[in-house]
Coordinates of C-alpha atoms in Angstrom, one line a residue:
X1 CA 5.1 -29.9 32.3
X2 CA 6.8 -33.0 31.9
X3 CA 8.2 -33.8 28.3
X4 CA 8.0 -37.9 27.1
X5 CA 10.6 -39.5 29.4
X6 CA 10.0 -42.3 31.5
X7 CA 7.6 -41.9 34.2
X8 CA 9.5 -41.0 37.4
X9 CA 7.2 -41.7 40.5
X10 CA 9.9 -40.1 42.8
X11 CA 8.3 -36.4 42.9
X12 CA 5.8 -38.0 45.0
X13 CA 5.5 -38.8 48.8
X14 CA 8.9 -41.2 48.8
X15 CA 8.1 -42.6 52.1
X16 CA 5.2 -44.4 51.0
X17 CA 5.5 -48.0 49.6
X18 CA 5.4 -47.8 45.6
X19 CA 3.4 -51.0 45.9
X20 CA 0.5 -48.7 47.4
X21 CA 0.5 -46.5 44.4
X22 CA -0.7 -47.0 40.7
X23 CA -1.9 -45.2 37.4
X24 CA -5.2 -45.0 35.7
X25 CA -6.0 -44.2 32.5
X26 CA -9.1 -43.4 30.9
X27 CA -10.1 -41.8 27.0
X28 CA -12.8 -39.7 25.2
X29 CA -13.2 -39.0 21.9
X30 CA -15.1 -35.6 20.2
X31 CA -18.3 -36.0 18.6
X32 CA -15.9 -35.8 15.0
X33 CA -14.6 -39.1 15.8
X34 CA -15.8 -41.5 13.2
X35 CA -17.3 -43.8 15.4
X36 CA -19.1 -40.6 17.1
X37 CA -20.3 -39.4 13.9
X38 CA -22.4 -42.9 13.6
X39 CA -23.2 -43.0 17.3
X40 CA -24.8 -39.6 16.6
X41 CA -26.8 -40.2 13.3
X42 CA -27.9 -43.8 15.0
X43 CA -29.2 -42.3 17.8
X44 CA -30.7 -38.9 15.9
X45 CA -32.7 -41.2 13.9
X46 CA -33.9 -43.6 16.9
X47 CA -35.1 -40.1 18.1
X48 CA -36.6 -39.1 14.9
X49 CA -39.3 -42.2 15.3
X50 CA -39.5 -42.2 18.8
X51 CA -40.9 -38.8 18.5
X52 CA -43.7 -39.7 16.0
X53 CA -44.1 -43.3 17.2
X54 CA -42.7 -44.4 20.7
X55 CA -43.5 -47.8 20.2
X56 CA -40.9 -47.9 17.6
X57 CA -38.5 -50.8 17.3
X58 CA -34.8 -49.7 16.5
X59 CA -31.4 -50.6 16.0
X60 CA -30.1 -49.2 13.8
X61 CA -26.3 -48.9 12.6
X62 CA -24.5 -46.3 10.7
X63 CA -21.0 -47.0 9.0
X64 CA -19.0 -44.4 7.9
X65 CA -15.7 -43.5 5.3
X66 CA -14.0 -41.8 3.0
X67 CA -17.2 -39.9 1.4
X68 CA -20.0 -42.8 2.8
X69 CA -22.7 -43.1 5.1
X70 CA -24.2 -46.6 5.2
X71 CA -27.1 -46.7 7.5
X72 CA -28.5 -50.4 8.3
X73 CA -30.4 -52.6 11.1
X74 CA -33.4 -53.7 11.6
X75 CA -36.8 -51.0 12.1
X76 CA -40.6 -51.2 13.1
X77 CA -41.9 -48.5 13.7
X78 CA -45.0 -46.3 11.8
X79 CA -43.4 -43.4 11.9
X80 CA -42.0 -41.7 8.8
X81 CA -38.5 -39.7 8.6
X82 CA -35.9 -39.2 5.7
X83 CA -33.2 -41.4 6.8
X84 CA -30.8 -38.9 4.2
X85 CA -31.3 -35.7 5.6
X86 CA -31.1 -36.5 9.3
X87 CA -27.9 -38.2 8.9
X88 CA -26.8 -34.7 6.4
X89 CA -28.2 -32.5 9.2
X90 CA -26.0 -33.8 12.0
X91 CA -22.9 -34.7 9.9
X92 CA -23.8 -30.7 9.3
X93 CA -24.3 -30.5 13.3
X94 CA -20.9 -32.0 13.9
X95 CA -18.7 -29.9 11.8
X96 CA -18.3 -31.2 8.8
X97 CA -19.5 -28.5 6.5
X98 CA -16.6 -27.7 3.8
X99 CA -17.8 -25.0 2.3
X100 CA -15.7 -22.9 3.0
X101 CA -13.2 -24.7 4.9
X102 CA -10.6 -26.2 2.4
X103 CA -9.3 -28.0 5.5
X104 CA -12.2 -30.4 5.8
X105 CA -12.7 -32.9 2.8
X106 CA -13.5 -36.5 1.6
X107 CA -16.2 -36.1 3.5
X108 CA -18.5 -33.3 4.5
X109 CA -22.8 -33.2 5.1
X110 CA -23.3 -31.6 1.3
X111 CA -20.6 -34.1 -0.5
X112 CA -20.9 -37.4 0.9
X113 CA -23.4 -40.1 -0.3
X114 CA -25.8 -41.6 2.1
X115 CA -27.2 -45.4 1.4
X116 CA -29.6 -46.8 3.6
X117 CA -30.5 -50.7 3.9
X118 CA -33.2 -51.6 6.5
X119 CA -34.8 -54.5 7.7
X120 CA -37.5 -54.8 10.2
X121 CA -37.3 -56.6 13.3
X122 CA -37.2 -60.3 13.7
X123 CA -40.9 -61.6 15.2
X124 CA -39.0 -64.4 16.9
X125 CA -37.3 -61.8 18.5
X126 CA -40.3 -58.8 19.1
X127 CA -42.3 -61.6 20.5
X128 CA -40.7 -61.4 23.9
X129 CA -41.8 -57.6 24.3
X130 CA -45.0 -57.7 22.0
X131 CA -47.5 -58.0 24.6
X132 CA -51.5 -56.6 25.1
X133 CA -50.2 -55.2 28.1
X134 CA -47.5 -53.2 26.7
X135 CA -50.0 -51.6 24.0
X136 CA -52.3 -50.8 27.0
X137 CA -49.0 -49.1 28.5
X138 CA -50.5 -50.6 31.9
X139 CA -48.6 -50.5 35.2
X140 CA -50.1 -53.2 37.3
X141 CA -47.4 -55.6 38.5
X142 CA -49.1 -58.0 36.3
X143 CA -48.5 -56.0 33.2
X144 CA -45.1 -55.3 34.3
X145 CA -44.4 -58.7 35.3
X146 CA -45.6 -60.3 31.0
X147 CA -43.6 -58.1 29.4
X148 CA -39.9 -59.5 29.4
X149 CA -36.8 -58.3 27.7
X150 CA -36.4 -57.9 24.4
X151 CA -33.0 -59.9 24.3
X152 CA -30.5 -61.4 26.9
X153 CA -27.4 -59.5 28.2
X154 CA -26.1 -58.5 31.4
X155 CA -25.3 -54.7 32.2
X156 CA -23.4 -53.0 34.8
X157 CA -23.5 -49.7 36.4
X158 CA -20.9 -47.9 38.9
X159 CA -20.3 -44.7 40.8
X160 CA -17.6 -43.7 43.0
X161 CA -17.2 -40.2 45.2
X162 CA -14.1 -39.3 43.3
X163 CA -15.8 -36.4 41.4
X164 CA -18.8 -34.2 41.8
X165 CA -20.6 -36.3 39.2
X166 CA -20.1 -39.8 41.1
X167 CA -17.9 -40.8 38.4
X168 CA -14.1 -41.8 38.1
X169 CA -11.6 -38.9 37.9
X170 CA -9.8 -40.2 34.7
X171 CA -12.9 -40.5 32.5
X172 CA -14.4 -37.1 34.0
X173 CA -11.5 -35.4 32.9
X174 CA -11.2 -37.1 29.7
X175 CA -14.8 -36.1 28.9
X176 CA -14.7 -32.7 30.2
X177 CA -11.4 -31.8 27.9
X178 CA -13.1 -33.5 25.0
X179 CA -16.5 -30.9 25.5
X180 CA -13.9 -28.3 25.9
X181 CA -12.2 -29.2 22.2
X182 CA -15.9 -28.9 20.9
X183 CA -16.7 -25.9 22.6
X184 CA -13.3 -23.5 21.4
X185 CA -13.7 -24.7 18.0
X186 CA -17.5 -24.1 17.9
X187 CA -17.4 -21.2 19.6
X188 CA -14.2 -19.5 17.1
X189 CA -12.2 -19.2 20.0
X190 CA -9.6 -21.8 18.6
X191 CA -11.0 -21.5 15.1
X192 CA -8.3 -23.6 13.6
X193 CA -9.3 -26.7 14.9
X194 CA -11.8 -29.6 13.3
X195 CA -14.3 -32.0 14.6
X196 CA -12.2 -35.1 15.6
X197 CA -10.3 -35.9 18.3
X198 CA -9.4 -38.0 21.1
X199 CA -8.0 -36.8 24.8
X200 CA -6.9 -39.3 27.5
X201 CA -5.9 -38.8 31.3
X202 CA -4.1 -40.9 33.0
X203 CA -4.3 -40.4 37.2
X204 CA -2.2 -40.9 40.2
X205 CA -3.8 -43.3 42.6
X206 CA -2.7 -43.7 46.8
X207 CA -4.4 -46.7 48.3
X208 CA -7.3 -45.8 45.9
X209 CA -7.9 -42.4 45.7
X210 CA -7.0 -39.6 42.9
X211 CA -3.5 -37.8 44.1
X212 CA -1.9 -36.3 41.4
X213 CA -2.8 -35.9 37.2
X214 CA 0.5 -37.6 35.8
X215 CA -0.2 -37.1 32.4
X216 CA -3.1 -35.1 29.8
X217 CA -2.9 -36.1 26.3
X218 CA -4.8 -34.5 23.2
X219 CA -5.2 -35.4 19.8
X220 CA -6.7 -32.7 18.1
X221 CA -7.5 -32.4 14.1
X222 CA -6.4 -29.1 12.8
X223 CA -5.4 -26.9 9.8
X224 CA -2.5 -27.5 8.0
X225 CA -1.7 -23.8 8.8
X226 CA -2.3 -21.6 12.0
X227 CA -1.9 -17.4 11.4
X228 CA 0.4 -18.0 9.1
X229 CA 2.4 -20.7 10.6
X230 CA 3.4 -23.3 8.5
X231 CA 6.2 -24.8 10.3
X232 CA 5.1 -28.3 11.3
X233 CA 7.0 -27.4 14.7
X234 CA 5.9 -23.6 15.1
X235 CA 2.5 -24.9 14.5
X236 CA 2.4 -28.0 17.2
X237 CA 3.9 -25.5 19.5
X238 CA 1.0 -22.9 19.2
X239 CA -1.5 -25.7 19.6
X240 CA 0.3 -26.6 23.0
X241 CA 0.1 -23.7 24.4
X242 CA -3.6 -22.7 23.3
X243 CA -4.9 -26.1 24.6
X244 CA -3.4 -25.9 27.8
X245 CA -4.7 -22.1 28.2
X246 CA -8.2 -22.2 27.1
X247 CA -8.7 -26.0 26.9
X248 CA -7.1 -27.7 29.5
X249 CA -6.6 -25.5 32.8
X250 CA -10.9 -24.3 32.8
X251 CA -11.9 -27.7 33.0
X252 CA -10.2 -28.5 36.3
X253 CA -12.4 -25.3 38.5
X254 CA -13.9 -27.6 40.4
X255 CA -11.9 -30.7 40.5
X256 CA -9.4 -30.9 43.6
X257 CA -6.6 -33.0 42.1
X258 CA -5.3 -30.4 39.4
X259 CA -2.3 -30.3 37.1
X260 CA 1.2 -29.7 38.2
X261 CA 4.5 -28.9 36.8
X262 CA 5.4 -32.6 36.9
X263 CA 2.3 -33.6 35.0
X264 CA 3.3 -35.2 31.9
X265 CA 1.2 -32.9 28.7
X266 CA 1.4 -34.6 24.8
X267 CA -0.1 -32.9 22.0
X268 CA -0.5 -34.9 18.8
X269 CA 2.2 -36.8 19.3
X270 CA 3.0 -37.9 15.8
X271 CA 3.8 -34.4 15.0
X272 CA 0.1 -33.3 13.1
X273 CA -3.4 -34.6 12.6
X274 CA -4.3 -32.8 9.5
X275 CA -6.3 -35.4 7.6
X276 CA -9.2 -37.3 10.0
X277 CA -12.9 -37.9 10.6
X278 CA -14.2 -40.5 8.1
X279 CA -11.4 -39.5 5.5
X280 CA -8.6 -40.6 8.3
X281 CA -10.2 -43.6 9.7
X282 CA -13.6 -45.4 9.4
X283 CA -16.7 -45.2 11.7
X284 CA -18.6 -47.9 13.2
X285 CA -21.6 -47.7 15.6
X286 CA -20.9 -48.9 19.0
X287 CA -17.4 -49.1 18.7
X288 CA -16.7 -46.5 21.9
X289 CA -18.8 -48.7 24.5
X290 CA -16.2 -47.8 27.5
X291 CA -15.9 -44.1 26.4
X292 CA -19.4 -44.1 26.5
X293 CA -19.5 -46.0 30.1
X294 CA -16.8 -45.4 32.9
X295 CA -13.7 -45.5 30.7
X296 CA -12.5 -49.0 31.6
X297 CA -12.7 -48.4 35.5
X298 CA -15.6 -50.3 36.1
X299 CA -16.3 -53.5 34.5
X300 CA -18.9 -53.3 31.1
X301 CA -21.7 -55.7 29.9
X302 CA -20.5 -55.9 26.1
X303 CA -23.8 -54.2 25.0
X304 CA -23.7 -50.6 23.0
X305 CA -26.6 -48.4 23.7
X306 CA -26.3 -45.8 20.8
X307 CA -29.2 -46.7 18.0
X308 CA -31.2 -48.9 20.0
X309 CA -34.9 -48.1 21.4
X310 CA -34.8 -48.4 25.3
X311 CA -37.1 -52.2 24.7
X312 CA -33.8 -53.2 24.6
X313 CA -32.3 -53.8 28.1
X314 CA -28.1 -53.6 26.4
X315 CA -29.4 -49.7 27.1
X316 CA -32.4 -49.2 29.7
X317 CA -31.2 -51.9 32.0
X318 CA -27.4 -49.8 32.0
X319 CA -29.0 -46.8 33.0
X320 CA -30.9 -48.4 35.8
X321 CA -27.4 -49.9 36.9
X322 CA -26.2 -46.6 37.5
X323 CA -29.4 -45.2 39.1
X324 CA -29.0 -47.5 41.3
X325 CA -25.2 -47.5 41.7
X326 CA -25.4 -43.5 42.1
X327 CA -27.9 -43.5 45.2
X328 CA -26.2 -45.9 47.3
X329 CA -23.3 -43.8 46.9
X330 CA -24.9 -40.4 47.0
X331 CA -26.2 -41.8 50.3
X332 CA -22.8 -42.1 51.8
X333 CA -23.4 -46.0 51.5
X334 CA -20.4 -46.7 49.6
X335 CA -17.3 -44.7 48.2
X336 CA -17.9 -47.1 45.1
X337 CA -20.0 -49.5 43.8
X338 CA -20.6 -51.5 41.4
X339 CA -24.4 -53.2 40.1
X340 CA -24.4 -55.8 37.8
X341 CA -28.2 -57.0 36.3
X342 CA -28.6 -59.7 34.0
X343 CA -31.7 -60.9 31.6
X344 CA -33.8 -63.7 29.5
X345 CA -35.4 -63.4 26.7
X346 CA -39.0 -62.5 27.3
X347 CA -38.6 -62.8 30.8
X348 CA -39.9 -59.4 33.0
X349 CA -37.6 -59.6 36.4
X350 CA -33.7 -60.0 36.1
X351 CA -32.3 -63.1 36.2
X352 CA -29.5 -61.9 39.1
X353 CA -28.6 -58.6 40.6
X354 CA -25.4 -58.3 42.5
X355 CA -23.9 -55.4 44.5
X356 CA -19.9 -54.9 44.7
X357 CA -19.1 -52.3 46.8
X358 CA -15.3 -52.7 47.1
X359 CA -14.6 -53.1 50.7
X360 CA -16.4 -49.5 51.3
X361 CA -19.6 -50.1 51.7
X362 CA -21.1 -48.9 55.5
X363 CA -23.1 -51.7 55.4
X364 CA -22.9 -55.3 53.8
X365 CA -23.2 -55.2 50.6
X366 CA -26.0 -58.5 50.8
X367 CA -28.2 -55.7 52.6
X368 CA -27.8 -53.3 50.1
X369 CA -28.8 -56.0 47.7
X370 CA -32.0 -56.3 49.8
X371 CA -32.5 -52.7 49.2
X372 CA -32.1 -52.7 45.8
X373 CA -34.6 -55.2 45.3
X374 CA -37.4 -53.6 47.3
X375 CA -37.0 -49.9 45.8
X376 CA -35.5 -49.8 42.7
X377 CA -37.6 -51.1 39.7
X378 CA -35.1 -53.3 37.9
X379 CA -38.1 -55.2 35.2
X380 CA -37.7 -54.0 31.7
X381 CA -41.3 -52.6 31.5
X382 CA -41.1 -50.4 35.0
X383 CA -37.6 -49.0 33.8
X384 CA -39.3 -47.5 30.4
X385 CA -42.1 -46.1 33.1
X386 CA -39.6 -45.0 35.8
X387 CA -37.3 -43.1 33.5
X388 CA -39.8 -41.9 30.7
X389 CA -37.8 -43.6 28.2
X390 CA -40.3 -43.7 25.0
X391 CA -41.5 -40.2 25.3
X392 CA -38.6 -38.3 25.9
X393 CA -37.6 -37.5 22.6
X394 CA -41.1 -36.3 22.0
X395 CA -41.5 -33.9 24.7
X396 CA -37.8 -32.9 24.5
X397 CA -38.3 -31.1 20.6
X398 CA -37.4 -34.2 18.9
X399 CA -33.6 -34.4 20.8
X400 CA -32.6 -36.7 23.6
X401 CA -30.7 -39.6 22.8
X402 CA -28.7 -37.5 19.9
X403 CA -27.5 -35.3 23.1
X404 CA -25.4 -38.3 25.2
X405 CA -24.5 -40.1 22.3
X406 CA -21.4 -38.4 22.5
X407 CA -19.1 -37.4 25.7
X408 CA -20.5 -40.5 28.1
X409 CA -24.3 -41.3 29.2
X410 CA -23.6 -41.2 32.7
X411 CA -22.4 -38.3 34.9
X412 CA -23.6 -35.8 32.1
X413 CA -24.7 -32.1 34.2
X414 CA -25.0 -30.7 31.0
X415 CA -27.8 -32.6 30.4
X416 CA -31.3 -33.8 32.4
X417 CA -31.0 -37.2 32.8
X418 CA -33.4 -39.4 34.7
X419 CA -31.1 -42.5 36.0
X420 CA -28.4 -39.5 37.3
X421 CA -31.1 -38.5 39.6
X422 CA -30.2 -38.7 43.4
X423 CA -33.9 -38.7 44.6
X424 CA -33.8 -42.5 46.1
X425 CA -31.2 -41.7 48.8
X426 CA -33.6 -40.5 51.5
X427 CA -35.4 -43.5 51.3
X428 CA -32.2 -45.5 51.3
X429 CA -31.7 -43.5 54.3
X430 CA -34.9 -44.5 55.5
X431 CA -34.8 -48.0 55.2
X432 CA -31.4 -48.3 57.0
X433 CA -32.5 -46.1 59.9

């Protein structure tokens, strides 16, 4: 492993152009970063009263510090749930306990004090969803067709062939080291760790594919003290080395491109990261949009997802992006490519669609766009259908949204997701043959 010198591109292939060769980078964060922690309660709580009403209107926003949860937005829903204890219950969830953990305080799920403010949704604004159609939950195309958007916004969606998943290799890996962290401290294999952290990856790219992992870097909340170890040096050390054992190397199984000796490793590069969560930093939600997309590689609406009901298209309209995105490529369409929809206000079908496939689309990309439009259902109304979006929570045991609010919405095999689902590339097949 490389130390922090300059990056040297001369240990690869020399007799390529440098020109032809470049660096990505892409980051994660645990579910202890602050702006996690509030992703997580928002979206708990959207599932909360989706699971007794799933007509509820939500977005809601959580804020967190140094021994606060603020919790505020704008609700309609008839369902009833204690605002308080869900956001205690997965602060609890997360890791932040303290009980007996002297390591972890200024803010914990027992100590902290929770304030709530909520409004209900603007009519000016539920009046471009509020429709008899959508209390009939009818699926005519006329039904479909009056019930538009509940705000403007355009979203993308992307997949590539770089990884198993269809996603970019630098976010993939970010993500996967970031479960990893989760999963050793959870599990007391690296017991001395605590619940926030960040990880970044940065990859070697050839004439656009993944060659080489130039550098891993992990920022990892810990105890002040490790066995014993109280040297800040002797204790950074030990970190190293049990990151890149049970951390780092398990996550690469099934990845191709893999760590060298030249790749480039930083642990906490300041020297320790004793103090964090809310008590280092404060927590907004929607704050990680790109750690929650495809880590900067593909472009990104603007729109956050976490804390909103799927009415709103900032969140529904992204996932259909990347259903749609994933099965062109999963049908050997495109190595990548790229969907961008756009919306009105109260208005059912988008206002544009547009394919970018990068130069490696099989066919053009104006046919693909074709395709698109006859078999994916892109209006606001069919995508709640299509995907189940309302009822999930319910039938899932309260928990769906809760579950990708950390670690990225898209490419998740951990989880069951309806817009990761390949089952449109036969007929894209199909329709091209």
């Amino acid at each position: 492993m490389r130390g922090s010198e300059p990056i040297d591109f001369s240990y690869y292939k020399e007799d390529i152009p440098l020109a032809r060769r470049y660096l990505f980078t892409s980051e994660s964060v645990t579910e202890g970063h602050p702006d996690k922690i509030c992703d997580q309660i928002s979206d708990t709580i959207l599932d909360a009263l989706l699971t007794q009403d799933p007509t509820s209107r939500v977005a809601a926003e959580v804020v967190v510090n140094t021994g606060l949860v603020l919790i505020t937005g704008e609700i309609t829903s008839k369902a009833q749930v204690n605002f308080v204890k869900l956001a205690r219950q997965k602060i609890e969830e997360i890791g932040y306990i303290g009980s007996d953990n002297s390591q972890i305080s200024g803010f914990t799920a027992n100590s902290c004090a929770v304030l709530v403010a909520l409004d209900e949704q603007s009519p000016d604004i539920a009046q471009g969803v509020n429709t008899a159609q959508e209390q009939r939950e009818e699926s005519s195309e006329e039904a479909l067709d009056a019930i538009g958007a509940g705000d403007q916004g355009l979203m993308f969606g992307f997949a590539c062939n770089e990884t198993p998943e269809y996603m970019p290799l630098p976010i993939s890996l970010a993500h996967r080291i970031a479960r990893r962290l989760a999963l050793v401290r959870k599990t007391g294999q690296l017991p001395y760790l605590r619940p926030d952290g960040k990880t970044q990856v940065t990859v070697l790219y050839e004439d656009g594919k993944p060659i080489g992992i130039d550098t891993i870097l992990v920022s990892t909340q810990h105890a002040a003290s490790i066995d014993g170890l109280r040297d800040e040096v002797e204790v950074q050390q030990r970190i190293k080395s049990d990151l890149w054992d049970k951390v780092v190397q398990p996550i690469f199984s099934d990845i191709s491109v893999k760590p060298t000796g030249e790749t480039r490793f930083l642990v906490n590069p300041t020297g320790k990261f004793v103090v964090g969560g809310p008590q280092g930093d404060s927590g907004l939600t929607g704050r990680k949009i790109i750690v929650d997309t495809y880590g900067g590689y593909s472009r990104h609406g603007g729109g956050a997802f976490s804390g909103k009901d799927p009415t709103k298209v900032d969140r529904s309209a992204a996932y259909v992006s990347r259903y749609v995105a994933k099965n062109i490529v999963a049908a050997g369409l495109a190595e990548r490519c790229e969907v961008q929809l756009s919306y009105a206000i109260g208005v059912a079908r988008p206002v544009s669609v547009f394919i970018e496939t990068f130069g490696t689309g099989k066919v053009d990309d104006d046919v693909l766009l074709e395709l698109v439009k006859q078999h994916f259902e892109l209006r606001p109304a069919g995508i709640l259908q299509s995907f189940n979006l309302r009822n999930l929570p319910g039938e899932r045991s309260g928990r769906f949204y809760q579950d990708i609010a950390a670690y990225g919405h898209f490419g998740r095999t951990d989880l069951d997701l309806p817009w990761e689902k390949t089952d449109k590339v036969e007929v894209l097949k199909l329709a091209l043959a």
